Short mmCIF file of C-alpha atoms and ligand atoms in Angstrom, two decimals:
data_model
loop_
_atom_site.label_atom_id
_atom_site.label_comp_id
_atom_site.label_asym_id
_atom_site.label_seq_id
_atom_site.Cartn_x
_atom_site.Cartn_y
_atom_site.Cartn_z
CA MET A 19 -22.73 -0.65 33.74
CA GLN A 20 -22.72 -4.39 32.59
CA ILE A 21 -23.79 -4.54 29.09
CA LYS A 22 -26.07 -7.43 28.42
CA SER A 23 -28.10 -6.59 25.27
CA ILE A 24 -26.27 -5.23 21.62
CA CYS A 25 -27.27 -4.20 18.73
CA CYS A 26 -25.64 -3.91 15.26
CA ILE A 27 -26.49 -2.48 12.19
CA GLY A 28 -25.18 -3.65 9.48
CA ALA A 29 -25.19 -8.65 9.21
CA GLY A 30 -22.42 -7.73 5.69
CA TYR A 31 -18.66 -8.72 6.08
CA VAL A 32 -18.06 -6.62 9.52
CA GLY A 33 -21.13 -7.19 11.19
CA GLY A 34 -21.53 -10.60 11.27
CA PRO A 35 -18.43 -12.24 12.01
CA THR A 36 -18.21 -9.56 14.95
CA MET A 37 -21.23 -9.59 16.17
CA ALA A 38 -20.55 -13.66 16.05
CA VAL A 39 -17.58 -14.14 17.70
CA ILE A 40 -19.03 -11.32 20.42
CA ALA A 41 -21.54 -13.80 20.99
CA LYS A 42 -19.46 -16.68 21.58
CA GLN A 43 -17.47 -15.28 23.67
CA CYS A 44 -19.65 -13.29 26.25
CA PRO A 45 -22.74 -16.13 26.82
CA GLU A 46 -24.17 -13.06 29.13
CA ILE A 47 -24.83 -10.99 26.18
CA GLN A 48 -27.92 -11.21 24.24
CA VAL A 49 -26.59 -10.02 20.33
CA THR A 50 -29.20 -9.11 17.33
CA VAL A 51 -27.24 -7.60 14.15
CA VAL A 52 -30.30 -6.32 12.01
CA ASP A 53 -30.10 -5.18 8.32
CA THR A 54 -32.62 -3.55 5.46
CA ASN A 55 -31.04 -6.77 3.04
CA HIS A 56 -34.17 -8.88 3.65
CA ALA A 57 -32.31 -11.96 1.43
CA ARG A 58 -28.89 -11.39 3.57
CA ILE A 59 -31.24 -12.13 6.65
CA ASN A 60 -32.48 -15.21 5.82
CA ASP A 61 -29.07 -16.41 4.50
CA TRP A 62 -27.66 -15.18 7.83
CA ASN A 63 -30.39 -17.99 9.51
CA ASP A 64 -30.37 -20.33 6.81
CA ASP A 65 -30.24 -24.14 8.61
CA ASP A 66 -27.85 -25.20 5.36
CA LEU A 67 -24.87 -22.97 6.55
CA ASN A 68 -23.14 -23.32 2.78
CA ASN A 69 -25.59 -20.50 2.14
CA LEU A 70 -24.21 -18.00 4.83
CA PRO A 71 -24.16 -14.33 3.25
CA ILE A 72 -20.41 -14.55 3.96
CA PHE A 73 -17.53 -17.05 3.60
CA GLU A 74 -15.19 -17.18 6.29
CA PRO A 75 -13.09 -19.84 7.89
CA GLY A 76 -14.15 -20.86 11.52
CA LEU A 77 -17.24 -18.77 10.85
CA ALA A 78 -19.79 -21.11 10.26
CA GLU A 79 -18.68 -23.55 13.53
CA ILE A 80 -19.21 -20.33 15.24
CA VAL A 81 -23.11 -19.51 13.77
CA THR A 82 -23.59 -23.01 14.81
CA GLU A 83 -22.81 -22.68 17.74
CA VAL A 84 -24.74 -20.08 19.31
CA ARG A 85 -27.08 -18.60 16.35
CA GLY A 86 -30.24 -18.77 17.52
CA LYS A 87 -28.67 -18.61 21.25
CA ASN A 88 -27.04 -15.33 22.37
CA LEU A 89 -27.15 -14.43 18.13
CA HIS A 90 -29.92 -13.44 16.04
CA PHE A 91 -29.84 -12.01 12.67
CA SER A 92 -33.56 -10.00 12.32
CA THR A 93 -34.47 -7.28 9.89
CA GLU A 94 -37.12 -6.05 13.32
CA VAL A 95 -34.49 -2.74 13.37
CA ASP A 96 -36.31 -0.35 15.40
CA LYS A 97 -37.25 -4.05 17.84
CA ALA A 98 -33.19 -4.25 18.34
CA ILE A 99 -32.56 -0.99 18.26
CA ASP A 100 -35.17 -0.62 21.38
CA GLU A 101 -34.00 -3.29 23.45
CA ALA A 102 -29.91 -2.44 23.12
CA GLU A 103 -27.80 -0.67 25.98
CA MET A 104 -25.35 -0.51 23.28
CA VAL A 105 -25.70 -0.41 19.50
CA PHE A 106 -22.48 -1.03 16.80
CA ILE A 107 -23.18 1.00 13.28
CA SER A 108 -21.34 -2.01 10.75
CA VAL A 109 -23.07 -0.19 7.85
CA ASN A 110 -21.19 0.24 4.17
CA THR A 111 -19.34 3.74 3.65
CA PRO A 112 -18.82 3.07 0.03
CA THR A 113 -16.95 6.29 -2.29
CA LYS A 114 -19.54 8.59 -2.97
CA THR A 115 -20.39 8.35 -6.72
CA TYR A 116 -22.00 11.92 -7.15
CA GLY A 117 -21.69 15.51 -5.75
CA LYS A 118 -19.04 17.07 -3.97
CA GLY A 119 -16.31 14.88 -3.12
CA LYS A 120 -17.65 12.32 -6.08
CA GLY A 121 -14.99 9.29 -6.15
CA MET A 122 -13.13 10.37 -2.72
CA ALA A 123 -15.35 11.07 -0.07
CA ALA A 124 -16.88 8.59 2.25
CA ASP A 125 -20.38 8.21 1.81
CA LEU A 126 -21.93 8.72 4.34
CA LYS A 127 -25.60 8.60 4.11
CA TYR A 128 -26.30 5.12 5.50
CA ILE A 129 -24.35 6.15 8.97
CA GLU A 130 -27.01 9.03 8.85
CA LEU A 131 -29.85 7.13 8.33
CA CYS A 132 -28.69 4.98 11.14
CA ALA A 133 -27.85 7.45 13.12
CA ARG A 134 -31.77 9.09 12.67
CA GLN A 135 -33.02 6.05 13.07
CA ILE A 136 -31.24 5.28 16.60
CA GLY A 137 -32.83 8.79 17.75
CA ARG A 138 -35.37 8.15 16.48
CA VAL A 139 -36.98 4.89 17.90
CA ALA A 140 -34.03 4.64 21.30
CA LYS A 141 -35.82 6.12 24.64
CA SER A 142 -33.22 4.66 27.18
CA ASP A 143 -29.77 5.83 27.11
CA LYS A 144 -27.45 4.59 24.97
CA ILE A 145 -24.10 3.47 23.86
CA VAL A 146 -23.31 4.01 20.19
CA ILE A 147 -20.33 2.77 18.66
CA GLU A 148 -18.96 3.35 15.30
CA LYS A 149 -17.87 -0.09 13.37
CA SER A 150 -17.71 1.27 10.13
CA THR A 151 -14.82 2.71 9.06
CA LEU A 152 -15.12 6.81 8.90
CA PRO A 153 -13.79 9.85 8.24
CA VAL A 154 -11.92 11.72 11.08
CA ARG A 155 -14.78 13.88 13.28
CA THR A 156 -17.55 12.02 12.59
CA ALA A 157 -18.72 11.36 15.09
CA SER A 158 -19.64 14.75 15.90
CA ALA A 159 -22.03 13.68 13.11
CA ILE A 160 -23.42 12.03 14.33
CA LYS A 161 -24.04 12.82 18.27
CA SER A 162 -24.64 16.33 17.18
CA ILE A 163 -28.10 14.26 15.33
CA LEU A 164 -28.71 11.92 18.41
CA ASP A 165 -28.89 14.54 20.57
CA ASN A 166 -31.57 16.71 17.86
CA THR A 167 -33.50 14.52 16.78
CA GLY A 168 -33.61 12.29 20.06
CA ASN A 169 -36.28 11.68 22.17
CA GLY A 170 -34.16 13.44 25.57
CA VAL A 171 -32.13 10.22 26.50
CA GLN A 172 -28.08 9.90 26.55
CA PHE A 173 -26.09 9.32 23.90
CA GLN A 174 -22.69 8.68 24.72
CA ILE A 175 -20.42 7.96 21.41
CA LEU A 176 -17.45 5.41 21.07
CA SER A 177 -14.86 4.46 17.74
CA ASN A 178 -14.29 0.73 17.51
CA PRO A 179 -12.86 0.17 14.21
CA GLU A 180 -12.58 -2.47 12.65
CA PHE A 181 -8.76 -4.38 12.22
CA LEU A 182 -10.34 -8.01 10.80
CA ALA A 183 -8.92 -9.35 7.39
CA GLU A 184 -10.98 -11.18 5.38
CA GLY A 185 -10.37 -14.55 4.92
CA THR A 186 -8.64 -14.56 8.24
CA ALA A 187 -11.68 -13.35 9.86
CA ILE A 188 -12.30 -15.85 12.54
CA GLN A 189 -8.62 -15.59 13.91
CA ASP A 190 -8.45 -12.57 13.53
CA LEU A 191 -11.16 -11.49 15.74
CA LEU A 192 -10.45 -14.33 18.61
CA HIS A 193 -6.38 -12.90 18.69
CA PRO A 194 -6.54 -9.39 18.09
CA ASP A 195 -3.47 -7.37 17.59
CA ARG A 196 -4.99 -4.38 19.49
CA VAL A 197 -8.51 -3.57 20.13
CA LEU A 198 -8.92 0.46 19.80
CA ILE A 199 -11.53 2.50 21.61
CA GLY A 200 -12.05 6.10 20.69
CA GLY A 201 -13.98 7.93 23.32
CA ASN A 202 -15.16 10.89 24.99
CA THR A 203 -11.83 10.60 28.51
CA SER A 204 -12.89 14.57 29.10
CA THR A 205 -16.38 13.40 30.76
CA LYS A 206 -17.98 11.00 33.78
CA GLU A 207 -20.40 8.90 31.13
CA GLY A 208 -17.87 9.17 28.31
CA GLU A 209 -15.02 7.26 30.52
CA GLN A 210 -18.28 4.72 31.82
CA ALA A 211 -19.36 4.09 28.09
CA MET A 212 -16.00 3.32 27.09
CA GLN A 213 -15.53 1.04 30.62
CA ALA A 214 -18.30 -0.77 29.47
CA LEU A 215 -16.98 -1.67 25.86
CA VAL A 216 -13.62 -2.37 27.38
CA GLU A 217 -14.75 -4.81 29.61
CA ILE A 218 -16.77 -6.78 26.25
CA TYR A 219 -13.85 -7.20 24.98
CA GLU A 220 -11.41 -8.58 28.36
CA ASN A 221 -13.66 -11.43 27.87
CA TRP A 222 -10.81 -12.71 25.95
CA VAL A 223 -8.55 -10.32 24.94
CA PRO A 224 -5.95 -9.52 27.20
CA LYS A 225 -5.53 -6.24 28.53
CA GLU A 226 -2.45 -4.36 27.54
CA LYS A 227 -4.14 -4.75 23.73
CA ILE A 228 -7.06 -3.29 24.65
CA LEU A 229 -6.05 0.37 23.93
CA THR A 230 -7.93 3.56 24.92
CA THR A 231 -7.54 7.17 22.94
CA ASN A 232 -9.96 10.49 22.46
CA VAL A 233 -12.14 9.90 19.05
CA TRP A 234 -10.46 12.18 16.97
CA SER A 235 -7.13 10.12 17.36
CA SER A 236 -9.25 5.70 17.31
CA GLU A 237 -11.18 7.76 13.77
CA LEU A 238 -8.12 8.34 11.85
CA SER A 239 -5.67 5.47 13.34
CA LYS A 240 -8.40 3.19 11.05
CA LEU A 241 -7.78 4.77 7.71
CA THR A 242 -4.15 5.16 9.06
CA ALA A 243 -3.14 1.59 9.62
CA ASN A 244 -4.96 0.61 6.51
CA ALA A 245 -2.90 3.65 3.86
CA PHE A 246 -0.25 1.78 6.06
CA LEU A 247 -0.83 -1.09 4.78
CA ALA A 248 -1.87 -0.79 1.46
CA GLN A 249 1.57 1.58 0.68
CA ARG A 250 3.27 -1.34 1.53
CA VAL A 251 2.01 -3.42 -1.35
CA SER A 252 2.76 -0.57 -4.08
CA SER A 253 5.90 -0.48 -2.75
CA ILE A 254 6.63 -3.38 -3.39
CA ASN A 255 4.52 -3.65 -6.46
CA ALA A 256 6.59 -0.95 -7.27
CA MET A 257 9.88 -2.77 -6.64
CA SER A 258 8.70 -6.02 -8.88
CA GLU A 259 8.33 -3.82 -11.89
CA ILE A 260 11.83 -2.98 -11.94
CA CYS A 261 12.82 -6.42 -10.66
CA GLU A 262 11.56 -7.96 -13.88
CA LYS A 263 13.46 -5.01 -15.99
CA THR A 264 16.95 -5.67 -13.80
CA GLY A 265 16.92 -9.14 -13.45
CA ALA A 266 16.29 -9.24 -9.68
CA ASP A 267 13.62 -11.25 -7.97
CA VAL A 268 11.18 -9.57 -5.93
CA GLN A 269 10.57 -12.75 -3.52
CA GLU A 270 14.32 -12.44 -2.76
CA VAL A 271 14.18 -8.83 -2.77
CA SER A 272 10.85 -9.36 -0.08
CA LYS A 273 13.08 -11.46 1.81
CA ALA A 274 15.90 -9.62 1.81
CA ILE A 275 14.13 -6.28 3.55
CA GLY A 276 11.77 -7.79 5.36
CA MET A 277 14.44 -9.52 8.05
CA ASP A 278 15.07 -6.20 8.67
CA SER A 279 13.23 -5.86 11.86
CA ARG A 280 11.91 -2.52 11.51
CA ILE A 281 11.05 -3.43 8.45
CA GLY A 282 9.16 -6.55 8.99
CA PRO A 283 8.86 -9.90 7.17
CA LYS A 284 4.62 -8.97 6.64
CA PHE A 285 2.78 -7.47 3.34
CA LEU A 286 6.18 -7.73 1.12
CA ASN A 287 3.89 -9.93 -1.57
CA ALA A 288 4.27 -8.37 -4.49
CA SER A 289 1.03 -9.33 -6.76
CA VAL A 290 -1.03 -8.28 -9.61
CA GLY A 291 -2.49 -5.47 -6.92
CA PHE A 292 -4.78 -4.96 -3.80
CA GLY A 293 -7.88 -5.43 -3.87
CA GLY A 294 -11.20 -5.08 -1.68
CA SER A 295 -13.21 -2.90 -0.31
CA CYS A 296 -11.39 -0.95 1.93
CA PHE A 297 -8.26 -0.04 0.90
CA GLN A 298 -8.60 2.23 -2.07
CA LYS A 299 -11.99 3.64 -0.65
CA ASP A 300 -10.23 4.97 2.26
CA ILE A 301 -6.96 6.32 0.44
CA LEU A 302 -9.23 8.32 -1.34
CA ASN A 303 -10.93 9.27 1.37
CA LEU A 304 -7.63 10.12 3.38
CA VAL A 305 -6.81 11.92 0.32
CA TYR A 306 -10.27 13.79 0.37
CA ILE A 307 -9.97 15.09 4.03
CA ALA A 308 -6.09 16.03 3.34
CA LYS A 309 -6.85 18.09 0.42
CA SER A 310 -10.34 19.65 2.02
CA TYR A 311 -7.93 21.19 4.72
CA GLY A 312 -5.73 22.38 1.84
CA LEU A 313 -2.80 19.57 2.70
CA ASN A 314 -1.95 18.99 -1.06
CA GLU A 315 1.02 17.31 -0.60
CA VAL A 316 -0.09 14.77 1.96
CA ALA A 317 -2.94 14.25 -0.54
CA ASP A 318 -0.51 13.68 -3.74
CA TYR A 319 1.44 11.57 -1.31
CA TRP A 320 -0.92 9.11 -0.68
CA GLU A 321 -2.94 9.20 -4.15
CA GLN A 322 -0.04 7.38 -5.40
CA VAL A 323 -0.67 4.71 -3.09
CA ILE A 324 -3.54 4.49 -5.28
CA ILE A 325 -2.08 4.97 -9.33
CA MET A 326 0.39 2.67 -8.37
CA ASN A 327 -1.81 0.22 -7.60
CA ASP A 328 -3.79 1.22 -11.10
CA HIS A 329 -0.46 0.66 -13.03
CA GLN A 330 0.36 -2.84 -11.62
CA LYS A 331 -3.17 -4.15 -12.39
CA ASP A 332 -3.12 -2.66 -16.00
CA ARG A 333 0.33 -4.07 -16.36
CA PHE A 334 -0.44 -7.39 -15.65
CA SER A 335 -3.02 -7.13 -19.31
CA ASP A 336 -0.92 -5.07 -21.13
CA ASN A 337 2.08 -7.82 -21.03
CA ILE A 338 -0.92 -10.75 -21.59
CA VAL A 339 -1.23 -9.34 -24.82
CA SER A 340 2.64 -8.40 -25.96
CA THR A 341 2.82 -11.79 -24.67
CA LEU A 342 0.29 -13.75 -26.80
CA TYR A 343 2.15 -11.96 -29.69
CA ASN A 344 0.12 -8.28 -29.61
CA THR A 345 -3.14 -9.38 -30.39
CA VAL A 346 -5.34 -11.24 -27.91
CA SER A 347 -8.26 -11.73 -29.89
CA GLY A 348 -10.75 -14.61 -30.44
CA LYS A 349 -7.83 -16.04 -28.18
CA LYS A 350 -9.18 -17.95 -24.47
CA ILE A 351 -7.29 -16.90 -21.64
CA GLY A 352 -7.64 -18.95 -18.39
CA PHE A 353 -8.26 -17.31 -15.52
CA LEU A 354 -7.46 -18.63 -11.72
CA GLY A 355 -9.30 -16.73 -9.38
CA TRP A 356 -11.61 -14.09 -8.61
CA ALA A 357 -11.49 -12.80 -5.69
CA PHE A 358 -9.56 -10.24 -4.26
CA LYS A 359 -7.84 -12.61 -1.80
CA LYS A 360 -7.77 -16.26 -0.68
CA ASN A 361 -10.35 -17.64 1.38
CA THR A 362 -13.16 -15.01 1.01
CA ASN A 363 -16.29 -14.45 -1.92
CA ASP A 364 -15.83 -11.49 -1.64
CA THR A 365 -14.70 -9.71 -5.16
CA ARG A 366 -15.15 -5.86 -4.35
CA GLU A 367 -12.46 -4.03 -6.42
CA SER A 368 -10.49 -7.02 -7.22
CA ALA A 369 -7.43 -7.18 -9.59
CA ALA A 370 -9.68 -9.38 -11.84
CA ILE A 371 -12.20 -7.48 -12.52
CA LYS A 372 -9.69 -4.44 -13.92
CA VAL A 373 -7.46 -7.41 -15.08
CA ALA A 374 -10.88 -8.65 -17.18
CA ASP A 375 -12.16 -6.11 -18.53
CA ASN A 376 -8.65 -4.34 -20.29
CA LEU A 377 -8.53 -8.19 -21.76
CA LEU A 378 -12.38 -7.61 -22.27
CA ASN A 379 -11.99 -4.51 -24.29
CA GLU A 380 -9.22 -6.69 -26.67
CA GLN A 381 -11.96 -9.15 -27.28
CA ALA A 382 -9.95 -12.03 -26.02
CA TYR A 383 -13.26 -14.69 -24.24
CA ILE A 384 -12.04 -15.41 -20.29
CA ALA A 385 -13.13 -19.06 -19.27
CA VAL A 386 -13.14 -18.26 -15.36
CA TYR A 387 -12.44 -20.56 -12.56
CA ASP A 388 -13.03 -19.77 -8.41
CA PRO A 389 -13.31 -22.12 -6.14
CA LYS A 390 -15.90 -19.59 -4.07
CA VAL A 391 -17.24 -16.84 -5.98
CA LYS A 392 -20.01 -17.44 -8.16
CA ALA A 393 -21.10 -16.82 -11.98
CA GLU A 394 -23.73 -14.48 -11.28
CA GLN A 395 -21.54 -12.54 -8.91
CA ILE A 396 -18.78 -12.49 -11.35
CA TYR A 397 -21.03 -10.96 -14.10
CA LYS A 398 -22.67 -8.09 -11.55
CA ASP A 399 -19.01 -6.89 -11.51
CA LEU A 400 -17.84 -6.85 -15.28
CA GLU A 401 -21.60 -5.19 -14.78
CA TYR A 402 -20.72 -2.79 -12.66
CA ILE A 403 -18.00 -1.33 -14.47
CA GLY A 404 -20.14 -0.25 -16.86
CA SER A 405 -18.00 -1.34 -20.33
CA ARG A 406 -20.18 -3.92 -22.06
CA SER A 407 -23.86 -5.27 -21.79
CA LEU A 408 -24.15 -8.57 -19.66
CA GLU A 409 -25.30 -9.98 -23.18
CA GLU A 410 -21.50 -9.48 -24.34
CA ASN A 411 -20.11 -9.99 -20.50
CA LYS A 412 -21.80 -13.57 -21.00
CA LYS A 413 -20.65 -14.03 -24.51
CA TYR A 414 -17.08 -13.25 -24.13
CA LEU A 415 -16.62 -14.87 -20.55
CA GLU A 416 -17.92 -17.49 -18.99
CA VAL A 417 -17.33 -19.09 -15.51
CA PHE A 418 -16.59 -22.65 -15.03
CA ASP A 419 -16.95 -25.04 -12.38
CA ASN A 420 -13.93 -27.33 -13.04
CA PRO A 421 -10.89 -25.53 -13.69
CA TYR A 422 -9.57 -28.29 -16.42
CA GLU A 423 -13.27 -26.96 -18.18
CA ALA A 424 -12.01 -23.87 -17.89
CA MET A 425 -8.06 -24.11 -18.38
CA LYS A 426 -8.65 -26.47 -21.22
CA ASP A 427 -7.55 -24.45 -25.28
CA THR A 428 -6.88 -21.59 -23.59
CA HIS A 429 -3.49 -19.57 -25.22
CA GLY A 430 -2.65 -18.90 -21.74
CA ILE A 431 -3.27 -18.89 -17.98
CA ALA A 432 -3.87 -15.76 -15.55
CA ILE A 433 -3.78 -16.64 -11.94
CA LEU A 434 -4.91 -14.25 -10.15
CA THR A 435 -5.51 -14.94 -6.76
CA GLU A 436 -3.34 -16.96 -4.57
CA TRP A 437 -5.68 -20.15 -3.91
CA ASP A 438 -3.73 -22.94 -2.66
CA GLU A 439 -5.70 -25.57 -4.63
CA PHE A 440 -3.73 -24.07 -7.77
CA LYS A 441 -0.68 -25.07 -6.35
CA GLU A 442 -1.74 -28.73 -6.26
CA TYR A 443 -2.84 -28.28 -9.38
CA ASP A 444 -1.65 -31.21 -12.01
CA TRP A 445 -0.01 -28.36 -14.61
CA GLU A 446 1.63 -31.34 -16.24
CA LYS A 447 -2.48 -32.39 -17.45
CA VAL A 448 -2.83 -28.56 -17.72
CA TYR A 449 -0.88 -28.07 -20.04
CA GLN A 450 -1.67 -30.87 -22.17
CA GLN A 451 -4.42 -29.08 -23.01
CA MET A 452 -3.22 -25.95 -23.63
CA LYS A 453 -3.38 -24.36 -27.29
CA LYS A 454 1.11 -23.62 -27.24
CA PRO A 455 3.47 -22.30 -26.59
CA ALA A 456 1.51 -22.45 -23.29
CA PHE A 457 1.88 -20.03 -21.29
CA LEU A 458 1.15 -18.80 -17.38
CA PHE A 459 1.12 -15.75 -16.49
CA ASP A 460 1.72 -16.10 -12.12
CA GLY A 461 0.13 -12.61 -11.35
CA ARG A 462 0.54 -14.17 -7.18
CA GLY A 463 3.49 -15.82 -7.68
CA ILE A 464 2.68 -19.04 -6.40
CA LEU A 465 3.94 -21.80 -9.23
CA ASN A 466 7.68 -23.24 -8.46
CA LYS A 467 9.53 -21.27 -12.31
CA LYS A 468 11.41 -24.36 -12.49
CA GLU A 469 8.73 -26.67 -12.22
CA ILE A 470 6.77 -25.08 -14.44
CA GLU A 471 8.75 -24.17 -17.27
CA ASN A 472 10.40 -28.14 -17.25
CA ILE A 473 6.61 -28.47 -18.06
CA GLY A 474 6.81 -26.82 -21.15
CA PHE A 475 5.20 -23.79 -20.14
CA VAL A 476 6.11 -20.01 -20.51
CA TYR A 477 6.21 -18.79 -17.72
CA TYR A 478 5.94 -15.47 -16.11
CA ASN A 479 5.79 -14.39 -12.76
CA ILE A 480 5.47 -11.23 -11.17
CA GLY A 481 8.79 -9.43 -10.20
CA LEU A 482 10.77 -11.64 -11.52
CA GLY A 483 13.15 -11.22 -13.89
CA ASN A 484 15.50 -12.55 -16.71
P1 NAD B 528 -20.69 -4.19 3.58
O1 NAD B 528 -21.37 -3.80 2.55
O2 NAD B 528 -20.87 -6.26 3.35
O3 NAD B 528 -22.67 -4.48 4.36
C1 NAD B 528 -23.01 -3.35 5.20
C2 NAD B 528 -24.31 -4.11 5.03
O4 NAD B 528 -25.11 -2.90 5.78
C3 NAD B 528 -25.01 -4.53 4.45
O5 NAD B 528 -25.68 -5.73 4.38
C4 NAD B 528 -26.28 -3.07 4.36
O6 NAD B 528 -27.58 -3.43 3.48
C5 NAD B 528 -26.24 -2.69 5.99
N1 NAD B 528 -26.88 -1.57 5.14
C6 NAD B 528 -26.45 0.18 5.16
N2 NAD B 528 -27.91 0.61 5.57
C7 NAD B 528 -28.24 0.01 6.67
C8 NAD B 528 -28.96 0.62 7.23
N3 NAD B 528 -29.45 1.73 7.40
N4 NAD B 528 -30.17 0.06 7.66
C9 NAD B 528 -30.61 -1.85 8.11
N5 NAD B 528 -28.82 -2.04 7.13
C10 NAD B 528 -27.74 -0.65 7.03
O7 NAD B 528 -19.68 -4.34 4.45
P2 NAD B 528 -18.76 -4.13 5.31
O8 NAD B 528 -17.89 -4.76 4.59
O9 NAD B 528 -19.49 -4.94 6.52
O10 NAD B 528 -17.97 -3.02 5.96
C11 NAD B 528 -18.46 -2.32 6.91
C12 NAD B 528 -17.73 -1.49 7.12
O11 NAD B 528 -17.20 -2.28 8.17
C13 NAD B 528 -17.47 -0.35 6.49
O12 NAD B 528 -17.29 1.26 6.80
C14 NAD B 528 -16.08 -0.81 5.90
O13 NAD B 528 -14.86 0.75 5.95
C15 NAD B 528 -16.08 -1.08 7.67
N6 NAD B 528 -15.04 -1.92 7.68
C16 NAD B 528 -15.13 -3.43 6.81
C17 NAD B 528 -13.96 -4.37 6.17
C18 NAD B 528 -14.13 -5.67 5.86
O14 NAD B 528 -13.21 -6.70 5.77
N7 NAD B 528 -14.76 -5.89 4.69
C19 NAD B 528 -12.85 -4.99 7.81
C20 NAD B 528 -12.97 -3.61 8.29
C21 NAD B 528 -13.69 -2.59 8.34
C1 UGA B 529 -7.81 -4.81 4.68
C2 UGA B 529 -6.47 -5.03 6.38
O1 UGA B 529 -5.23 -5.98 6.63
C3 UGA B 529 -7.13 -4.97 7.13
O2 UGA B 529 -6.48 -4.48 9.16
C4 UGA B 529 -9.25 -3.99 7.45
O3 UGA B 529 -9.93 -4.26 8.50
C5 UGA B 529 -9.36 -4.18 6.04
O4 UGA B 529 -8.23 -4.50 5.07
C6 UGA B 529 -10.96 -3.05 5.61
O5 UGA B 529 -10.37 -1.87 6.55
O6 UGA B 529 -11.04 -3.77 5.18
P1 UGA B 529 -8.74 -6.50 3.49
O7 UGA B 529 -8.52 -6.20 2.94
O8 UGA B 529 -9.63 -8.02 3.85
O9 UGA B 529 -8.01 -6.16 4.94
O10 UGA B 529 -7.00 -8.27 3.55
P2 UGA B 529 -5.55 -7.87 2.50
O11 UGA B 529 -5.71 -9.31 3.84
O12 UGA B 529 -5.32 -6.68 3.65
O13 UGA B 529 -5.37 -7.35 2.03
C7 UGA B 529 -5.86 -6.70 0.35
C8 UGA B 529 -5.29 -6.87 -0.38
O14 UGA B 529 -4.02 -6.23 -0.77
C9 UGA B 529 -5.52 -8.44 -1.28
O15 UGA B 529 -6.04 -8.01 -2.78
C10 UGA B 529 -4.49 -8.76 -1.31
O16 UGA B 529 -4.13 -10.12 -2.08
C11 UGA B 529 -3.83 -7.69 -1.73
N1 UGA B 529 -1.76 -8.03 -0.66
C12 UGA B 529 -1.65 -8.16 0.83
C13 UGA B 529 -0.87 -8.31 -1.81
O17 UGA B 529 -0.96 -8.65 -2.79
N2 UGA B 529 0.32 -8.46 -0.92
C14 UGA B 529 0.63 -8.28 0.84
O18 UGA B 529 1.74 -8.62 0.91
C15 UGA B 529 -0.52 -8.20 1.16
#
C-alpha cells in the first residue's frame, strides 16, 4: 500500500513542522494540514515567512521549499479528510479544566470531534493515526467511534507519538532517535497499515530506528518518555537546592554524574523549573491514569515531579523578594526571557509566567524582554492565570523590544530563558544603568559568575552555593 495523500488535523507546533518534514522528504505524497483556526492557517500561508505561526530554526526554509507543491495549509477539513488515505490527528490534548478529572486528566474532546468528523466524512478506507499525546487505550475509543459512526468503510488506527522538542523540532524530525509506531499486530490489515507508515518514514529514517509495537505500548511509551525526562529535571532541581545550602555547585554535580554512562549527560541542567505544553500535562495525565487503576503509590511517585517543579519556580521568586531586602513593592525587576526555553516563541507553562505572577502579587514592576515572544502573548499568559485584570497587568508589567531599555533602572534582573544572546550582552553597560546594589538572578545558569561579580553585580545562580 503506497500512500499518496495525507491529511493532518491540527496545524500547531506538532502538525505544522511534522508535516512540513514529511512533505520535504516524500515529494510524491500530497500533504494537507488543516485547522479550524482560520488565523493560524492564514499565517501558515503568509508570504512573509516571519509571520509563520511558529518560530522553529529551519522551519521557514522547508516551508518555502514545499509549500504550494506538496504541502498545503487549509481550513477545508472535510475535503482534506475525504481526499486522504492517511489521516493524522495532531490536535491539542490539554488538561481538563472541568468535571471529573479536572486539573489532571487529558481533555479528549478535540480528539473525539476529529474521530466523529472522520467517521462522518470518510467514503473510502483510511488509516487514522494518533499523533497527539494520549492516555493509554485511547485508540479503542477512537475505533469505537469510527466503527459506529462511519459509512461502512474500514479504519485502521495507529499510534505514532511525536518526540520532537521545541527549538530543535526540525533536527529532531530529520534525525529522530526513533520513530514509534503502534498498531494492531494481530490482523493482516493492522500489519499492512503499520507497514504503510513505516514506508513513509523509511524515506529518511534508518530502518533500525523505526520501532513497531502494540498500540497500548506505543501510547504509554510517549507518556513514559516525558515523565522520565521531566523527572530528570526535577531531580537535578532538587539537588540544586541542596547545592545552594551546602556550597556545592550543581553544574559540577551534573557533570560528575553525567559522565557515568548509565546516567548520561543530557537533561541535567538545573533551572528555574521546566515549562512547555506537555511535561506537566502528560505527568498529570499519568497520575490520573494510575489513580484510576487504584495505583496510589505510583500516582504519588510521579506527582512529586510536578510538586518539585512548582517549588522550584516559587523558590526562585521568593529568593528575589528576600534578597531585595524582603520587599519588591514598587521596585523594577528586569525579566530576560519569557519563552519556556530558547529558540521557540512558545510560552505555554513557562516558568516566567509563575515567577512574574508571584512578583506582581508582591507589587513589583516588571520589565520584560524576549527576542521572540510578543507583548500580546505575555499579557494573554497572565490573563489566563487570572490573578488580576488586563489593565492592572499592563500597569505593572511592560514589554520592551530592546533589552537594555528593559534592564535600565532596575533593582534586579532575572534570567528566565537561556537565549544565547543574553550571554553576549554588554553586562558592564547594563550594570552602569541599574540601581545599586545591582542584583542578577540567573535562573538558567548561563552567565560566568566570576566575570559578572567582577563587574560589581550581586549574582545568584541557581544551584550555586557560596
Ligand atoms: P497546538 O495547540 O499548537 O495545535 C493544535 C491545533 O489543533 C490547534 O491549532 C487547534 O486549532 C487545532 N484543532 C483542535 N481541534 C481541532 C479540530 N477538531 N479540527 C481541526 N483543528 C483542530 O498543539 P501542539 O503543541 O501541536 O500539540 C498537539 C499534540 O501533540 C498534543 O497532544 C501534544 O501533547 C502533542 N505533542 C506536542 C509537542 C510539542 O512540542 N508541542 C511535542 C510532542 C507531542
Ligand atoms: C519535551 C520533550 O523533550 C519532547 O521529547 C516531547 O516530544 C515534548 O516535550 C512534548 O511531548 O511536548 P519540549 O517541552 O519541547 O519537549 O522541550 P524540552 O527540551 O524537553 O524542555 C522542556 C522544559 O524543561 C523546558 O522548560 C526546559 O528549559 C526544561 N529543561 C530541560 C531544564 O530545565 N533542564 C534540562 O536539563 C532540560
